[in-house]
PDB file of C-alpha atoms in Angstrom:
ATOM      1  CA  MET D 178      -0.081   0.053   0.006  1.00 72.00           C
ATOM      2  CA  LYS D 179       1.043   3.603  -0.571  1.00 85.00           C
ATOM      3  CA  SER D 180       0.580   6.907   1.547  1.00 92.00           C
ATOM      4  CA  SER D 181      -1.910   8.994  -0.384  1.00 95.00           C
ATOM      5  CA  PHE D 182      -2.639  12.704  -0.390  1.00 97.00           C
ATOM      6  CA  ARG D 183      -6.367  13.183   1.146  1.00 97.00           C
ATOM      7  CA  PRO D 184      -7.361  17.001   0.305  1.00 97.00           C
ATOM      8  CA  CYS D 185      -9.696  18.838   2.874  1.00 95.00           C
ATOM      9  CA  ILE D 186     -12.446  21.738   3.003  1.00 96.00           C
ATOM     10  CA  ASP D 187     -12.660  23.091   6.558  1.00 93.00           C
ATOM     11  CA  LEU D 188     -15.859  25.222   7.020  1.00 95.00           C
ATOM     12  CA  HIS D 189     -16.583  27.696   9.777  1.00 92.00           C
ATOM     13  CA  ASP D 190     -19.432  30.134   9.825  1.00 92.00           C
ATOM     14  CA  GLY D 191     -20.185  28.975   6.197  1.00 94.00           C
ATOM     15  CA  GLN D 192     -16.718  29.724   4.971  1.00 94.00           C
ATOM     16  CA  VAL D 193     -13.638  28.048   3.831  1.00 93.00           C
ATOM     17  CA  LYS D 194     -11.162  28.392   6.458  1.00 90.00           C
ATOM     18  CA  GLN D 195      -7.935  27.168   7.797  1.00 83.00           C
ATOM     19  CA  ILE D 196      -7.907  27.428  11.851  1.00 77.00           C
ATOM     20  CA  VAL D 197      -5.264  26.251  14.640  1.00 58.00           C
ATOM     21  CA  GLY D 198      -6.949  23.622  16.045  1.00 51.00           C
ATOM     22  CA  SER D 199      -6.072  24.203  19.277  1.00 48.00           C
ATOM     23  CA  SER D 200      -7.848  27.386  19.593  1.00 51.00           C
ATOM     24  CA  LEU D 201     -11.186  25.813  18.554  1.00 53.00           C
ATOM     25  CA  ASN D 202     -12.709  26.388  22.163  1.00 52.00           C
ATOM     26  CA  THR D 203     -16.500  27.805  22.467  1.00 47.00           C
ATOM     27  CA  GLU D 204     -16.098  28.558  25.682  1.00 49.00           C
ATOM     28  CA  ALA D 205     -13.168  30.998  25.378  1.00 43.00           C
ATOM     29  CA  GLY D 206     -15.316  32.912  22.483  1.00 47.00           C
ATOM     30  CA  GLU D 207     -14.443  33.548  19.052  1.00 48.00           C
ATOM     31  CA  LYS D 208     -11.785  36.362  20.102  1.00 47.00           C
ATOM     32  CA  GLN D 209      -9.537  33.411  21.036  1.00 57.00           C
ATOM     33  CA  LEU D 210      -9.782  31.598  17.345  1.00 64.00           C
ATOM     34  CA  ARG D 211      -6.708  31.860  15.592  1.00 71.00           C
ATOM     35  CA  THR D 212      -7.377  31.664  11.910  1.00 76.00           C
ATOM     36  CA  ASN D 213      -4.681  31.375   9.159  1.00 73.00           C
ATOM     37  CA  PHE D 214      -6.550  31.538   6.073  1.00 82.00           C
ATOM     38  CA  VAL D 215      -9.967  32.895   5.064  1.00 86.00           C
ATOM     39  CA  SER D 216     -11.100  31.715   1.476  1.00 83.00           C
ATOM     40  CA  GLY D 217     -12.779  34.217  -0.892  1.00 87.00           C
ATOM     41  CA  LYS D 218     -14.032  31.065  -2.942  1.00 95.00           C
ATOM     42  CA  THR D 219     -16.803  28.894  -2.454  1.00 96.00           C
ATOM     43  CA  PRO D 220     -16.717  25.144  -0.931  1.00 97.00           C
ATOM     44  CA  ASP D 221     -17.569  23.981  -4.565  1.00 97.00           C
ATOM     45  CA  HIS D 222     -14.467  25.261  -5.865  1.00 97.00           C
ATOM     46  CA  TYR D 223     -12.159  23.145  -3.851  1.00 97.00           C
ATOM     47  CA  ALA D 224     -14.547  20.349  -4.274  1.00 98.00           C
ATOM     48  CA  GLU D 225     -14.555  20.893  -8.239  1.00 98.00           C
ATOM     49  CA  LEU D 226     -10.604  21.256  -8.126  1.00 98.00           C
ATOM     50  CA  TYR D 227     -10.159  17.830  -6.032  1.00 98.00           C
ATOM     51  CA  ARG D 228     -12.351  16.043  -8.403  1.00 98.00           C
ATOM     52  CA  ASN D 229     -10.174  17.382 -11.826  1.00 98.00           C
ATOM     53  CA  ASP D 230      -7.052  16.080  -9.983  1.00 98.00           C
ATOM     54  CA  ARG D 231      -8.942  12.598  -9.119  1.00 97.00           C
ATOM     55  CA  LEU D 232      -8.113  13.156  -5.577  1.00 97.00           C
ATOM     56  CA  THR D 233     -10.694  10.566  -3.628  1.00 96.00           C
ATOM     57  CA  GLY D 234     -11.109  10.022   0.473  1.00 97.00           C
ATOM     58  CA  GLY D 235     -10.699  13.719   0.974  1.00 97.00           C
ATOM     59  CA  HIS D 236     -12.964  15.281   3.789  1.00 95.00           C
ATOM     60  CA  VAL D 237     -15.420  18.589   4.516  1.00 97.00           C
ATOM     61  CA  ILE D 238     -15.360  19.188   8.211  1.00 94.00           C
ATOM     62  CA  LYS D 239     -17.960  21.382   9.763  1.00 94.00           C
ATOM     63  CA  LEU D 240     -16.548  23.089  12.573  1.00 87.00           C
ATOM     64  CA  GLY D 241     -19.612  24.166  14.273  1.00 87.00           C
ATOM     65  CA  PRO D 242     -22.722  25.408  13.443  1.00 92.00           C
ATOM     66  CA  GLY D 243     -23.776  27.378  10.265  1.00 95.00           C
ATOM     67  CA  ASN D 244     -22.011  25.368   7.616  1.00 96.00           C
ATOM     68  CA  GLU D 245     -24.730  22.769   6.592  1.00 97.00           C
ATOM     69  CA  SER D 246     -25.406  24.643   3.143  1.00 98.00           C
ATOM     70  CA  ALA D 247     -21.840  25.053   2.428  1.00 97.00           C
ATOM     71  CA  ALA D 248     -20.997  21.216   2.999  1.00 98.00           C
ATOM     72  CA  LEU D 249     -24.062  20.139   0.991  1.00 98.00           C
ATOM     73  CA  CYS D 250     -22.694  22.457  -1.785  1.00 97.00           C
ATOM     74  CA  ALA D 251     -19.335  21.056  -1.661  1.00 98.00           C
ATOM     75  CA  LEU D 252     -20.585  17.052  -1.784  1.00 98.00           C
ATOM     76  CA  LYS D 253     -22.886  17.878  -4.445  1.00 98.00           C
ATOM     77  CA  ALA D 254     -19.816  19.323  -6.657  1.00 98.00           C
ATOM     78  CA  TYR D 255     -17.940  15.970  -6.260  1.00 98.00           C
ATOM     79  CA  PRO D 256     -20.363  13.309  -5.535  1.00 98.00           C
ATOM     80  CA  GLY D 257     -18.764  10.228  -3.992  1.00 98.00           C
ATOM     81  CA  GLY D 258     -15.263  11.842  -3.706  1.00 98.00           C
ATOM     82  CA  LEU D 259     -15.585  13.486  -0.026  1.00 98.00           C
ATOM     83  CA  GLN D 260     -16.288  12.384   3.384  1.00 98.00           C
ATOM     84  CA  LEU D 261     -18.488  14.165   5.745  1.00 98.00           C
ATOM     85  CA  GLY D 262     -17.975  15.187   9.406  1.00 96.00           C
ATOM     86  CA  GLY D 263     -19.243  17.707  11.977  1.00 93.00           C
ATOM     87  CA  GLY D 264     -22.289  16.648  13.880  1.00 94.00           C
ATOM     88  CA  VAL D 265     -22.685  13.156  12.298  1.00 97.00           C
ATOM     89  CA  ASN D 266     -25.318  10.810  14.045  1.00 97.00           C
ATOM     90  CA  ALA D 267     -27.129   7.613  13.251  1.00 98.00           C
ATOM     91  CA  ASP D 268     -30.239   9.993  12.502  1.00 98.00           C
ATOM     92  CA  ASN D 269     -28.482  12.117   9.836  1.00 98.00           C
ATOM     93  CA  ALA D 270     -25.688   9.965   8.792  1.00 98.00           C
ATOM     94  CA  GLY D 271     -27.797   8.259   5.844  1.00 98.00           C
ATOM     95  CA  SER D 272     -28.805  11.728   4.520  1.00 98.00           C
ATOM     96  CA  TYR D 273     -25.142  12.901   4.014  1.00 98.00           C
ATOM     97  CA  LEU D 274     -24.561   9.488   2.221  1.00 98.00           C
ATOM     98  CA  ASP D 275     -27.462  10.302  -0.175  1.00 98.00           C
ATOM     99  CA  ALA D 276     -26.442  14.043  -0.761  1.00 98.00           C
ATOM    100  CA  GLY D 277     -23.193  12.642  -2.291  1.00 98.00           C
ATOM    101  CA  ALA D 278     -20.549  12.127   0.888  1.00 98.00           C
ATOM    102  CA  SER D 279     -18.671   8.839   0.287  1.00 98.00           C
ATOM    103  CA  GLY D 280     -18.781   8.132   4.320  1.00 98.00           C
ATOM    104  CA  VAL D 281     -19.234   9.996   7.412  1.00 98.00           C
ATOM    105  CA  ILE D 282     -16.626  10.916   9.884  1.00 98.00           C
ATOM    106  CA  VAL D 283     -17.861  10.818  13.347  1.00 97.00           C
ATOM    107  CA  THR D 284     -16.498  11.654  16.913  1.00 91.00           C
ATOM    108  CA  SER D 285     -18.540  13.345  19.469  1.00 90.00           C
ATOM    109  CA  PHE D 286     -21.787  10.929  18.782  1.00 94.00           C
ATOM    110  CA  VAL D 287     -19.742   7.838  19.960  1.00 96.00           C
ATOM    111  CA  PHE D 288     -17.717   9.997  22.485  1.00 92.00           C
ATOM    112  CA  SER D 289     -20.268  11.913  24.219  1.00 84.00           C
ATOM    113  CA  GLY D 290     -19.404  12.790  27.900  1.00 87.00           C
ATOM    114  CA  GLY D 291     -15.939  11.473  27.758  1.00 89.00           C
ATOM    115  CA  LYS D 292     -16.511   7.817  26.920  1.00 92.00           C
ATOM    116  CA  PHE D 293     -17.097   5.697  24.357  1.00 94.00           C
ATOM    117  CA  HIS D 294     -20.593   4.524  23.957  1.00 96.00           C
ATOM    118  CA  GLU D 295     -20.647   1.339  21.888  1.00 96.00           C
ATOM    119  CA  GLY D 296     -24.579   1.579  21.716  1.00 97.00           C
ATOM    120  CA  ASN D 297     -24.442   4.907  19.809  1.00 97.00           C
ATOM    121  CA  MET D 298     -21.726   3.171  17.626  1.00 97.00           C
ATOM    122  CA  ARG D 299     -23.930   0.339  16.723  1.00 98.00           C
ATOM    123  CA  GLN D 300     -27.140   2.499  16.164  1.00 98.00           C
ATOM    124  CA  LEU D 301     -24.661   4.231  13.427  1.00 98.00           C
ATOM    125  CA  LEU D 302     -23.521   0.857  11.801  1.00 98.00           C
ATOM    126  CA  LYS D 303     -27.187  -0.136  11.685  1.00 98.00           C
ATOM    127  CA  ALA D 304     -27.734   3.147  10.153  1.00 98.00           C
ATOM    128  CA  VAL D 305     -25.187   3.177   7.380  1.00 98.00           C
ATOM    129  CA  GLY D 306     -22.900   0.238   7.539  1.00 98.00           C
ATOM    130  CA  ARG D 307     -19.299  -0.193   8.562  1.00 98.00           C
ATOM    131  CA  GLU D 308     -17.744   0.610   5.056  1.00 98.00           C
ATOM    132  CA  HIS D 309     -19.142   4.011   5.518  1.00 98.00           C
ATOM    133  CA  ILE D 310     -18.042   5.258   8.804  1.00 98.00           C
ATOM    134  CA  ILE D 311     -14.627   7.053   9.685  1.00 98.00           C
ATOM    135  CA  LEU D 312     -13.870   7.198  13.329  1.00 98.00           C
ATOM    136  CA  ASP D 313     -12.200  10.601  13.941  1.00 96.00           C
ATOM    137  CA  LEU D 314      -9.673   9.826  16.722  1.00 97.00           C
ATOM    138  CA  SER D 315      -8.168  13.205  16.820  1.00 94.00           C
ATOM    139  CA  CYS D 316      -6.204  13.522  19.931  1.00 95.00           C
ATOM    140  CA  ARG D 317      -4.060  15.711  22.308  1.00 95.00           C
ATOM    141  CA  LYS D 318      -1.245  14.963  24.824  1.00 95.00           C
ATOM    142  CA  ASN D 319      -2.588  15.080  28.427  1.00 94.00           C
ATOM    143  CA  SER D 320      -0.582  16.357  31.507  1.00 93.00           C
ATOM    144  CA  ASP D 321       1.212  12.430  31.571  1.00 94.00           C
ATOM    145  CA  GLY D 322       2.159  12.415  27.941  1.00 94.00           C
ATOM    146  CA  ARG D 323      -0.233  10.258  26.788  1.00 97.00           C
ATOM    147  CA  TYR D 324      -2.349  10.815  23.330  1.00 97.00           C
ATOM    148  CA  MET D 325      -6.155  11.073  24.633  1.00 96.00           C
ATOM    149  CA  VAL D 326      -8.902  11.269  22.330  1.00 96.00           C
ATOM    150  CA  VAL D 327     -10.644  14.660  22.230  1.00 93.00           C
ATOM    151  CA  THR D 328     -14.090  15.599  21.347  1.00 89.00           C
ATOM    152  CA  ASP D 329     -16.340  18.910  20.931  1.00 82.00           C
ATOM    153  CA  ARG D 330     -14.145  20.740  18.295  1.00 74.00           C
ATOM    154  CA  TRP D 331     -11.335  19.336  20.033  1.00 81.00           C
ATOM    155  CA  LYS D 332     -11.659  21.152  23.522  1.00 82.00           C
ATOM    156  CA  ASN D 333     -12.521  18.121  25.863  1.00 89.00           C
ATOM    157  CA  PHE D 334     -10.919  15.091  26.564  1.00 93.00           C
ATOM    158  CA  THR D 335     -11.991  11.595  26.639  1.00 94.00           C
ATOM    159  CA  SER D 336     -11.163   8.919  29.118  1.00 94.00           C
ATOM    160  CA  LEU D 337      -9.791   6.971  25.793  1.00 95.00           C
ATOM    161  CA  GLU D 338      -5.894   6.502  25.090  1.00 97.00           C
ATOM    162  CA  LEU D 339      -5.272   6.480  21.503  1.00 97.00           C
ATOM    163  CA  ASN D 340      -2.733   3.277  21.413  1.00 97.00           C
ATOM    164  CA  GLY D 341      -2.718  -0.199  19.887  1.00 97.00           C
ATOM    165  CA  GLU D 342      -5.279  -1.957  22.147  1.00 97.00           C
ATOM    166  CA  THR D 343      -7.732   0.888  21.278  1.00 97.00           C
ATOM    167  CA  LEU D 344      -7.367   0.683  17.426  1.00 98.00           C
ATOM    168  CA  GLU D 345      -7.698  -2.580  17.730  1.00 97.00           C
ATOM    169  CA  LYS D 346     -10.863  -2.284  19.496  1.00 96.00           C
ATOM    170  CA  LEU D 347     -12.331   0.172  17.359  1.00 97.00           C
ATOM    171  CA  ALA D 348     -11.314  -1.333  14.110  1.00 97.00           C
ATOM    172  CA  GLY D 349     -14.430  -3.468  13.857  1.00 97.00           C
ATOM    173  CA  PHE D 350     -16.928  -0.477  13.973  1.00 98.00           C
ATOM    174  CA  CYS D 351     -15.339   1.897  10.920  1.00 98.00           C
ATOM    175  CA  CYS D 352     -13.496   1.594   7.534  1.00 98.00           C
ATOM    176  CA  GLU D 353     -10.732   4.035   8.729  1.00 98.00           C
ATOM    177  CA  PHE D 354      -9.544   6.174  11.211  1.00 98.00           C
ATOM    178  CA  LEU D 355      -9.079   9.908  10.784  1.00 97.00           C
ATOM    179  CA  VAL D 356      -6.237  11.546  13.457  1.00 97.00           C
ATOM    180  CA  HIS D 357      -5.640  15.094  13.850  1.00 93.00           C
ATOM    181  CA  ALA D 358      -2.505  16.026  15.824  1.00 94.00           C
ATOM    182  CA  VAL D 359      -4.258  18.814  17.591  1.00 91.00           C
ATOM    183  CA  ASP D 360      -1.670  20.248  19.329  1.00 88.00           C
ATOM    184  CA  VAL D 361       0.405  20.998  16.375  1.00 86.00           C
ATOM    185  CA  GLU D 362      -2.658  21.611  13.871  1.00 78.00           C
ATOM    186  CA  GLY D 363      -2.650  24.376  12.056  1.00 70.00           C
ATOM    187  CA  LYS D 364       0.862  25.664  12.918  1.00 74.00           C
ATOM    188  CA  CYS D 365       2.813  24.328  10.047  1.00 76.00           C
ATOM    189  CA  SER D 366       5.746  23.382  12.602  1.00 81.00           C
ATOM    190  CA  GLY D 367       6.182  19.936  11.374  1.00 88.00           C
ATOM    191  CA  ILE D 368       4.429  16.537  12.095  1.00 94.00           C
ATOM    192  CA  ASP D 369       4.038  14.794  15.205  1.00 94.00           C
ATOM    193  CA  HIS D 370       6.543  11.924  14.691  1.00 95.00           C
ATOM    194  CA  GLN D 371       5.715   9.864  18.089  1.00 96.00           C
ATOM    195  CA  LEU D 372       1.871   9.796  16.890  1.00 96.00           C
ATOM    196  CA  LEU D 373       2.675   8.855  13.149  1.00 96.00           C
ATOM    197  CA  ASN D 374       4.511   6.005  14.658  1.00 96.00           C
ATOM    198  CA  ILE D 375       1.763   5.108  17.004  1.00 96.00           C
ATOM    199  CA  LEU D 376      -0.512   4.674  13.910  1.00 97.00           C
ATOM    200  CA  ALA D 377       1.923   2.978  11.683  1.00 96.00           C
ATOM    201  CA  GLU D 378       3.175   0.663  14.148  1.00 96.00           C
ATOM    202  CA  ASN D 379      -0.329  -0.071  15.653  1.00 97.00           C
ATOM    203  CA  SER D 380      -3.546   0.404  13.299  1.00 96.00           C
ATOM    204  CA  PRO D 381      -5.145  -2.521  11.767  1.00 97.00           C
ATOM    205  CA  LEU D 382      -6.933  -0.074   9.100  1.00 97.00           C
ATOM    206  CA  LYS D 383      -5.768   2.763   6.870  1.00 97.00           C
ATOM    207  CA  CYS D 384      -5.352   5.879   9.043  1.00 97.00           C
ATOM    208  CA  VAL D 385      -5.308   9.628   7.759  1.00 97.00           C
ATOM    209  CA  TYR D 386      -2.685  11.855   9.205  1.00 97.00           C
ATOM    210  CA  ALA D 387      -3.583  15.496   9.740  1.00 94.00           C
ATOM    211  CA  GLY D 388      -1.669  18.450  11.684  1.00 91.00           C
ATOM    212  CA  GLY D 389       1.837  20.119  11.178  1.00 90.00           C
ATOM    213  CA  ILE D 390       2.759  19.169   7.798  1.00 93.00           C
ATOM    214  CA  ALA D 391       5.013  22.055   6.437  1.00 92.00           C
ATOM    215  CA  SER D 392       7.221  20.676   3.788  1.00 94.00           C
ATOM    216  CA  MET D 393       7.585  17.869   1.224  1.00 96.00           C
ATOM    217  CA  ASP D 394       9.974  16.388   3.524  1.00 95.00           C
ATOM    218  CA  ASP D 395       6.988  15.700   5.978  1.00 95.00           C
ATOM    219  CA  ILE D 396       5.121  14.120   3.269  1.00 95.00           C
ATOM    220  CA  ARG D 397       8.052  11.838   2.273  1.00 95.00           C
ATOM    221  CA  LEU D 398       8.659  10.633   5.785  1.00 95.00           C
ATOM    222  CA  ILE D 399       5.042   9.838   5.962  1.00 95.00           C
ATOM    223  CA  ALA D 400       5.274   7.956   2.906  1.00 93.00           C
ATOM    224  CA  GLY D 401       8.328   6.022   4.479  1.00 93.00           C
ATOM    225  CA  ALA D 402       7.484   5.753   7.810  1.00 93.00           C
ATOM    226  CA  GLY D 403       3.704   5.214   7.550  1.00 92.00           C
ATOM    227  CA  LYS D 404       4.347   1.775   5.931  1.00 89.00           C
ATOM    228  CA  GLY D 405       1.374   2.144   4.041  1.00 90.00           C
ATOM    229  CA  MET D 406      -1.012   2.473   6.496  1.00 95.00           C
ATOM    230  CA  VAL D 407      -0.946   6.330   6.972  1.00 97.00           C
ATOM    231  CA  ASP D 408      -2.268   8.691   4.271  1.00 97.00           C
ATOM    232  CA  TYR D 409      -2.065  12.444   5.000  1.00 97.00           C
ATOM    233  CA  THR D 410      -3.913  15.609   4.493  1.00 95.00           C
ATOM    234  CA  VAL D 411      -2.393  19.172   4.239  1.00 94.00           C
ATOM    235  CA  GLY D 412      -4.172  22.563   5.330  1.00 88.00           C
ATOM    236  CA  SER D 413      -2.831  25.669   6.183  1.00 86.00           C
ATOM    237  CA  ALA D 414       0.523  25.076   4.808  1.00 90.00           C
ATOM    238  CA  LEU D 415      -0.825  24.700   1.310  1.00 94.00           C
ATOM    239  CA  ASP D 416      -0.911  27.651  -1.339  1.00 95.00           C
ATOM    240  CA  ILE D 417      -4.458  27.296  -1.805  1.00 96.00           C
ATOM    241  CA  PHE D 418      -4.936  27.984   1.574  1.00 93.00           C
ATOM    242  CA  GLY D 419      -2.632  30.919   1.947  1.00 90.00           C
ATOM    243  CA  GLY D 420       0.402  28.832   2.631  1.00 91.00           C
ATOM    244  CA  GLN D 421       4.173  28.147   1.289  1.00 92.00           C
ATOM    245  CA  MET D 422       3.370  24.432  -0.074  1.00 96.00           C
ATOM    246  CA  SER D 423       2.605  23.873  -3.657  1.00 97.00           C
ATOM    247  CA  TYR D 424      -0.594  21.652  -4.174  1.00 97.00           C
ATOM    248  CA  ARG D 425       0.238  21.107  -7.864  1.00 97.00           C
ATOM    249  CA  GLU D 426       3.757  19.806  -6.229  1.00 97.00           C
ATOM    250  CA  ILE D 427       1.686  17.250  -3.382  1.00 97.00           C
ATOM    251  CA  VAL D 428      -0.750  16.220  -6.532  1.00 97.00           C
ATOM    252  CA  LYS D 429       2.434  15.239  -8.562  1.00 96.00           C
ATOM    253  CA  PHE D 430       3.979  13.271  -6.017  1.00 95.00           C
ATOM    254  CA  ASN D 431       0.799  11.641  -5.029  1.00 94.00           C
ATOM    255  CA  ASN D 432       0.298  10.510  -8.621  1.00 93.00           C
ATOM    256  CA  ILE D 433       3.846   9.325  -8.895  1.00 88.00           C
ATOM    257  CA  GLN D 434       2.920   7.057  -5.940  1.00 78.00           C
ATOM    258  CA  GLU D 435       0.366   5.560  -7.831  1.00 63.00           C
ATOM    259  CA  LEU D 436       2.269   4.304 -10.508  1.00 48.00           C
TER     260      LEU D 436
END
């Protein structure tokens, strides 16, 4: 297996934005929100770009309320090419698949109250099937240096540690994992090597790593150290989102990997 580029469309207040993940704290208020980029283009512009470049398995993430129309706009522009995350539950997951999502990304519905709720997970399984579920295990280090899954726009710790045992346990409920390294998300400061190794060494499913990617060297490292089990997404560092990394260069590298 190879490591593939998974494009993203992050939505906040109905706009395509790139936000520093650790600043997503509703209790602190919008004044604390650190935004790297606000696009003047609509979500379907990016969806059509990814469709034309034949990039699959990317994701549309709704960061809070006010993003429903924008998300559906992106899904309509690239039916079957994008996953949808943000506020997904057993009642609405099927509607997003009907709207064109290839899969649904879920966190808070199955980790409410800081714990994993297997009953909710099984409701979602019954609603859309394992093959359409991506489990978001985005995490932060706690005071003990352990990676703990976080929910509710990444501000609340759960009791679930991201390790080999957890990955094995949860693999039966989904088709892949999405993992944001929240401590470095949006900072363009380099990847979290320790977290990458945990995923590469322990995950029985394909993982998508996000957070801190700042150069092609980071991508080559993921392609090598990821052992074919770790794909990657790049946000704030991309030139299409105001950064310095060439989107075209990454697409070219991705295509070479597929040969």
